[in-house]
Amino acid sequence: MKRFRMAAVMCAILICLSQLYILNNPNETQIGKYSTIDTDKLTPLSIDFPSQTKQIDSLHAKEALLMDGDTGRVLYEKDGYTRAAMASTTKIMTAIYVIENCDLNDIATTSENAAKQPKVHLGAQKGEQYKVQDLLFALMLESYNDCAVILAEHVSGSVDKFCQAMTEKAQELGCKDTNFKTPNGLDATNHYTTPYDLARIAKYALENETFSAIVRTREYSFAEVNGKRQVSVYNKDGFLNRYDGAIGVKTGFTGNAGYCFVGAVKHDGKYLISVVLASGWPPNKTYKWQDTIALMKYGEANYIKSIVIKKQDRVGQIQVDHGNKKTVPLAIEGSNKILLSDDDKVETRLHMEKELQAPVKKGQKVGSLSIYVNDTCYDVLDIRTTKDAAKENVDAVIQRLVSEYTLTSMEK
């Protein structure tokens, strides 16, 4: 009996010590009887930002937006959610939809409808045949309108069905303010998007290696399948030569849309996607480049690629009931890098189990830490166990029950 009483006293002492530890270590948050988290290790890191920030004085574009290409977070917008015509930037969706729904070695035949498309065009004649891959290069480098129709009819059987399919794809990507009526971007009633939707579409398309390779290509040559003509196409994206790390994406112009451009840059660890719509009309052909460069410089000057939460092999411990160990340690993997500015408010929200039931496996998820930037969640980190805990054996169960009973009796 003395041995049992001694065990009970030791248990009481351990509980008291646990409580004293918490009180004397304010960085520890108790989430269960013996479960604690070191909140310091889950606090967003302090980041050194430039002492001076760069502002965008003005843009020619009526609508514009800058997006973090990694997270999809909007860094700047000017009427970025306003519906507008987008001219040949439409072809971003045309190309990615063809790539995903067609064998690039397929042979596509030019219809009478395709052959009638206005300039800018390949000048394909009815009955001429081309490899789908070749048509995609002509579509994205030279922005040929007839190539868009040839591809649309080949994939979906008609332009109308193809445009409906593109619209549905946009909806799947979360682009709720986009509607396609032409595959080439020629002005049409109810053919519209927003800078935000267009940036999302570009982000999605650039994740495809084939698409990304096409828009970076400077020149490309191919032949009509039956040898009727040889064709060379050259990339009309002047931004590729105007900015370090430029990777595309697509120009556009119609009388209704004005000059448009979707650009992308990977430079100094940052991935930026920009959209400018209605960036002037003739003769102001260079406004779209000026606007795009202003957006990119704004992103590079004001935002730093930051790890919000570092990887930690030990962030606390969690109680294990009926296990051969009272607690097991916890770890957090660490956050992805996020572009942040000095104006951003970063906070974390912790969700944790209070205790676990044995057996416990190493790597078992027991909680999560959500990272919010300006009240929007951009990352969720798992908190996991770093050790196993088996069920306690019979002798240990008996001893624990006796100890608990003895402790209860003493308290009474």
XYZ file of C-alpha atoms in Angstrom:
412
model
C 0.000 0.000 0.000
C 2.889 2.363 0.784
C 4.225 1.804 -2.717
C 0.849 2.751 -4.228
C 0.626 5.849 -2.046
C 4.105 6.875 -3.127
C 3.066 6.478 -6.774
C 0.023 8.620 -6.140
C 2.141 11.328 -4.532
C 4.541 11.261 -7.498
C 1.612 11.661 -9.912
C 0.381 14.676 -7.977
C 3.867 16.170 -7.999
C 4.171 15.654 -11.768
C 0.854 17.393 -12.364
C 1.924 20.322 -10.212
C 5.270 20.546 -11.998
C 3.493 20.491 -15.356
C 1.288 23.402 -14.324
C 4.268 25.322 -12.916
C 6.169 24.769 -16.169
C 3.328 26.295 -18.160
C 3.065 29.280 -15.817
C 6.806 29.939 -15.964
C 7.030 29.489 -19.739
C 4.501 31.932 -21.235
C 5.403 30.842 -24.783
C 3.840 27.450 -24.044
C 0.107 27.118 -24.653
C -1.656 24.226 -22.927
C -4.118 22.421 -25.198
C -4.746 19.407 -22.942
C -3.706 18.018 -19.578
C -0.132 17.387 -20.745
C -0.424 18.761 -24.297
C 1.463 21.965 -25.085
C 2.429 24.020 -28.116
C 5.334 26.462 -28.289
C 3.500 29.465 -29.734
C 6.747 31.311 -30.450
C 7.554 28.696 -33.077
C 4.163 29.234 -34.711
C 4.419 33.017 -34.796
C 4.957 34.640 -38.232
C 8.567 35.696 -38.710
C 9.491 39.365 -38.752
C 10.520 40.427 -42.258
C 12.790 43.290 -43.291
C 11.076 45.292 -46.024
C 12.528 48.059 -48.205
C 12.509 51.442 -46.474
C 10.876 52.996 -49.531
C 8.000 51.542 -51.501
C 7.364 52.045 -55.182
C 3.944 53.230 -56.284
C 2.300 53.060 -59.695
C 1.666 56.671 -60.656
C -0.716 55.887 -63.498
C -1.559 53.269 -66.087
C -2.844 53.718 -69.603
C -4.903 50.549 -69.268
C -8.539 50.894 -68.252
C -8.344 47.561 -66.437
C -5.234 45.949 -64.984
C -4.078 43.419 -62.413
C -0.885 41.953 -60.958
C -0.924 38.443 -59.472
C 1.515 36.307 -57.502
C 1.977 33.410 -59.926
C 2.709 30.955 -57.123
C -0.297 31.556 -54.871
C -2.771 33.355 -57.137
C -2.878 36.256 -54.690
C -3.749 39.662 -56.189
C -0.969 42.180 -55.500
C -2.440 45.136 -57.396
C -5.573 45.836 -59.369
C -7.229 48.651 -61.253
C -10.823 47.678 -61.997
C -9.404 44.170 -61.939
C -12.813 42.524 -61.547
C -14.568 44.514 -64.281
C -15.800 42.648 -67.355
C -14.144 43.770 -70.584
C -13.222 42.614 -74.073
C -9.854 40.824 -74.221
C -9.037 40.453 -77.936
C -6.459 37.768 -78.772
C -5.541 37.091 -75.145
C -8.534 34.761 -75.636
C -6.087 32.427 -77.366
C -4.491 31.533 -74.024
C -7.576 29.493 -73.222
C -7.884 28.285 -76.818
C -4.364 26.882 -76.716
C -4.517 25.226 -73.308
C -7.897 23.652 -74.060
C -6.556 22.188 -77.323
C -3.405 20.916 -75.597
C -5.462 19.140 -72.949
C -8.079 17.690 -75.282
C -6.237 16.718 -78.427
C -3.237 14.715 -79.629
C -0.682 17.272 -80.829
C 0.210 14.963 -83.724
C -3.376 14.985 -85.017
C -3.955 16.352 -88.496
C -6.516 19.177 -88.716
C -8.219 20.172 -91.965
C -9.039 23.765 -92.907
C -12.756 24.388 -93.415
C -14.370 27.081 -95.556
C -15.275 28.945 -92.355
C -11.683 28.882 -91.123
C -10.325 30.019 -94.478
C -12.597 33.109 -94.362
C -11.204 34.458 -91.055
C -9.876 38.040 -91.255
C -6.335 39.191 -90.728
C -4.156 38.476 -88.866
C -4.183 34.988 -90.407
C -2.078 32.166 -91.781
C -3.982 32.341 -95.052
C -4.826 28.651 -94.913
C -6.980 27.511 -97.843
C -9.958 25.188 -97.638
C -8.760 21.578 -97.565
C -5.215 22.343 -96.407
C -4.052 20.168 -93.534
C -1.722 20.923 -90.643
C -0.466 19.190 -87.523
C -2.180 20.457 -84.395
C 1.190 21.251 -82.813
C 2.172 23.460 -85.754
C -1.129 25.319 -85.601
C -0.601 25.996 -81.884
C 2.735 27.689 -82.574
C 1.154 29.798 -85.306
C -1.737 30.634 -82.980
C 0.388 31.828 -80.058
C 3.406 33.347 -81.821
C 1.697 35.161 -84.703
C -1.861 35.199 -83.275
C -3.374 33.824 -86.493
C -7.167 33.946 -86.379
C -7.757 31.154 -88.910
C -5.586 28.771 -86.862
C -7.891 29.302 -83.863
C -10.929 28.275 -85.918
C -9.178 25.253 -87.477
C -8.260 24.024 -84.000
C -11.691 24.742 -82.524
C -13.502 22.841 -85.267
C -11.039 19.961 -85.063
C -11.431 19.522 -81.297
C -15.154 20.185 -80.840
C -16.701 19.949 -84.311
C -17.831 23.575 -84.336
C -16.784 26.986 -83.064
C -19.906 27.290 -80.898
C -19.285 23.975 -79.129
C -15.628 24.827 -78.627
C -16.441 28.222 -77.096
C -18.984 26.625 -74.789
C -16.343 24.117 -73.690
C -13.831 26.938 -73.066
C -16.378 28.796 -70.972
C -17.063 25.689 -68.902
C -13.326 25.210 -68.395
C -13.031 28.792 -67.185
C -15.828 28.151 -64.703
C -13.933 25.102 -63.404
C -10.928 27.350 -62.787
C -13.055 29.724 -60.717
C -13.389 32.326 -63.475
C -17.009 33.351 -62.930
C -16.888 36.500 -65.071
C -15.631 34.985 -68.324
C -17.621 34.040 -71.406
C -16.221 33.000 -74.783
C -17.987 33.506 -78.086
C -14.982 33.253 -80.416
C -11.813 31.131 -80.191
C -9.631 33.928 -81.579
C -10.863 36.937 -79.610
C -12.453 38.881 -82.440
C -15.072 41.277 -81.092
C -18.413 39.607 -80.401
C -21.416 40.244 -78.190
C -21.024 38.589 -74.754
C -17.354 37.799 -75.338
C -15.652 39.064 -72.178
C -13.447 38.381 -69.182
C -11.842 40.315 -66.309
C -8.162 40.921 -65.565
C -8.514 38.659 -62.544
C -10.044 35.790 -64.499
C -7.531 36.184 -67.307
C -4.619 36.071 -64.844
C -6.035 32.864 -63.348
C -6.347 31.319 -66.808
C -2.765 32.325 -67.644
C -1.490 30.920 -64.344
C -3.218 27.623 -65.081
C -1.951 27.488 -68.674
C 1.654 28.230 -67.691
C 1.635 25.199 -65.397
C 1.463 23.100 -68.583
C 4.965 22.448 -69.946
C 3.841 22.348 -73.585
C 2.020 25.668 -73.356
C 4.902 27.283 -71.481
C 7.425 26.106 -74.079
C 5.319 27.434 -76.963
C 4.932 30.983 -75.605
C 8.670 31.248 -74.928
C 9.639 30.178 -78.448
C 11.102 32.967 -80.597
C 10.518 31.409 -84.027
C 9.191 28.189 -85.482
C 8.930 26.606 -88.932
C 6.591 23.945 -90.298
C 4.963 22.721 -93.497
C 1.473 21.920 -94.672
C 1.032 18.137 -94.415
C 0.812 17.647 -98.190
C 3.761 19.946 -98.863
C 1.692 22.754 -100.394
C 3.525 25.457 -98.436
C 6.334 26.117 -95.967
C 5.640 28.441 -93.043
C 7.834 30.320 -90.562
C 6.306 32.144 -87.607
C 7.891 34.673 -85.237
C 6.886 35.592 -81.705
C 5.160 38.991 -81.599
C 5.534 39.230 -77.814
C 7.935 42.170 -77.530
C 7.905 41.881 -73.744
C 10.273 38.907 -74.009
C 13.020 41.375 -74.989
C 12.008 44.123 -72.590
C 12.220 42.519 -69.144
C 14.621 40.135 -67.394
C 12.975 36.797 -66.742
C 10.025 37.391 -69.084
C 8.247 34.168 -70.126
C 5.321 35.412 -72.222
C 2.378 35.323 -72.572
C 0.019 36.858 -75.194
C -0.750 40.110 -76.986
C -4.108 41.225 -78.353
C -5.875 44.020 -80.184
C -9.335 44.744 -81.553
C -11.211 47.966 -82.098
C -13.399 47.242 -79.124
C -10.752 45.858 -76.746
C -7.855 48.167 -77.534
C -4.319 46.934 -76.949
C -4.176 44.069 -74.440
C -1.394 41.992 -72.976
C -0.936 39.174 -70.493
C 2.636 39.007 -69.242
C 4.601 36.725 -66.941
C 7.988 37.036 -65.268
C 10.129 34.695 -63.179
C 12.940 36.738 -61.700
C 14.854 36.886 -58.429
C 12.702 34.155 -56.911
C 9.431 35.915 -57.737
C 6.780 34.748 -60.179
C 4.496 37.538 -61.389
C 1.577 37.525 -63.838
C 0.158 40.779 -65.180
C -2.877 41.682 -67.268
C -3.594 44.985 -69.012
C -6.796 45.513 -71.024
C -7.698 48.561 -73.128
C -4.141 49.861 -72.817
C -4.572 52.503 -75.483
C -5.592 52.439 -79.141
C -3.601 53.185 -82.338
C -1.115 54.680 -82.652
C -0.204 53.971 -79.002
C 1.038 50.455 -79.558
C 3.696 50.651 -76.836
C 1.387 51.565 -73.951
C 0.814 47.902 -73.123
C 4.562 47.365 -72.658
C 4.873 50.479 -70.464
C 1.954 49.373 -68.305
C 3.243 45.826 -67.978
C 6.738 46.962 -66.997
C 5.255 49.356 -64.414
C 3.252 46.509 -62.870
C 6.230 44.147 -62.784
C 8.526 46.761 -61.236
C 5.888 47.493 -58.618
C 5.728 43.804 -57.712
C 9.483 43.395 -57.562
C 10.038 46.548 -55.499
C 7.294 46.113 -52.903
C 7.084 42.376 -52.288
C 9.538 39.996 -50.668
C 9.394 36.211 -50.975
C 8.962 35.169 -47.370
C 8.685 31.991 -45.314
C 6.033 32.807 -42.732
C 6.565 29.782 -40.450
C 9.865 27.913 -40.349
C 10.027 24.138 -40.263
C 10.262 22.972 -36.638
C 11.128 19.443 -35.516
C 9.755 20.163 -32.051
C 6.833 22.548 -31.505
C 5.372 20.877 -28.435
C 3.840 17.641 -27.259
C 0.451 15.975 -27.100
C -1.011 13.728 -24.419
C -1.513 10.035 -25.228
C -4.187 8.204 -23.254
C -3.651 4.507 -22.480
C -0.259 4.560 -24.167
C 3.169 3.320 -23.129
C 4.175 7.000 -23.278
C 2.288 9.824 -21.602
C 3.080 12.256 -24.466
C 4.632 12.287 -27.932
C 6.460 15.253 -29.506
C 5.052 17.274 -32.398
C 6.585 18.873 -35.492
C 5.434 21.284 -38.215
C 6.712 21.128 -41.772
C 6.921 24.885 -42.429
C 5.145 27.241 -44.799
C 5.503 27.742 -48.505
C 7.015 31.049 -49.527
C 4.534 33.892 -49.953
C 5.062 37.316 -51.506
C 4.491 39.879 -48.760
C 4.644 43.652 -48.510
C 5.060 45.931 -45.519
C 1.310 46.663 -45.595
C 0.253 43.025 -45.296
C -1.235 41.733 -42.068
C -0.172 38.142 -41.393
C -1.760 35.989 -38.702
C -2.045 32.300 -37.846
C -4.916 30.229 -36.485
C -4.223 26.984 -34.624
C -6.518 23.947 -34.621
C -5.403 21.048 -32.411
C -6.587 17.797 -30.857
C -6.467 17.974 -27.053
C -5.251 14.396 -26.672
C -4.769 11.150 -28.574
C -5.773 7.563 -27.877
C -3.064 4.924 -28.176
C -1.773 3.496 -30.404
C -0.234 6.563 -32.075
C 1.796 6.380 -35.294
C 4.744 8.578 -36.167
C 3.618 11.175 -38.694
C 0.012 11.102 -37.513
C -1.796 14.410 -38.118
C -3.021 15.967 -34.884
C -3.700 19.545 -35.913
C -3.122 22.320 -38.406
C -1.950 25.907 -38.561
C -3.717 28.178 -41.059
C -1.793 31.187 -42.379
C -3.884 34.245 -43.210
C -2.765 37.305 -45.152
C -5.207 40.199 -44.830
C -7.906 37.805 -43.576
C -7.524 35.431 -46.553
C -6.132 31.931 -45.983
C -3.147 31.171 -48.232
C -1.580 28.121 -46.606
C -2.478 25.385 -44.132
C 0.339 23.518 -42.369
C -0.093 20.099 -40.791
C 1.118 19.432 -37.242
C 2.187 15.788 -36.879
C 3.630 13.418 -34.306
C 7.316 12.539 -34.544
C 7.233 9.288 -32.526
C 5.080 6.192 -32.085
C 3.213 5.331 -28.874
C 1.935 1.791 -28.351
C -0.901 0.784 -26.061
C 0.168 0.297 -22.459
C 0.495 -3.302 -21.263
C -1.806 -4.965 -18.712
C 0.523 -4.454 -15.727
C 0.794 -0.757 -16.533
C -2.980 -0.460 -16.809
C -3.467 -2.053 -13.364
C -0.845 0.166 -11.782
C -2.340 3.295 -13.368
C -5.845 2.436 -12.165
C -4.613 1.785 -8.637
C -2.675 5.068 -8.674
C -5.696 7.002 -9.892
C -7.909 5.365 -7.254
C -5.382 6.092 -4.494
C -5.036 9.725 -5.612
C -8.823 10.141 -5.619
C -9.037 8.676 -2.105
C -6.352 11.033 -0.820
C -8.166 14.037 -2.293
C -11.332 13.008 -0.491
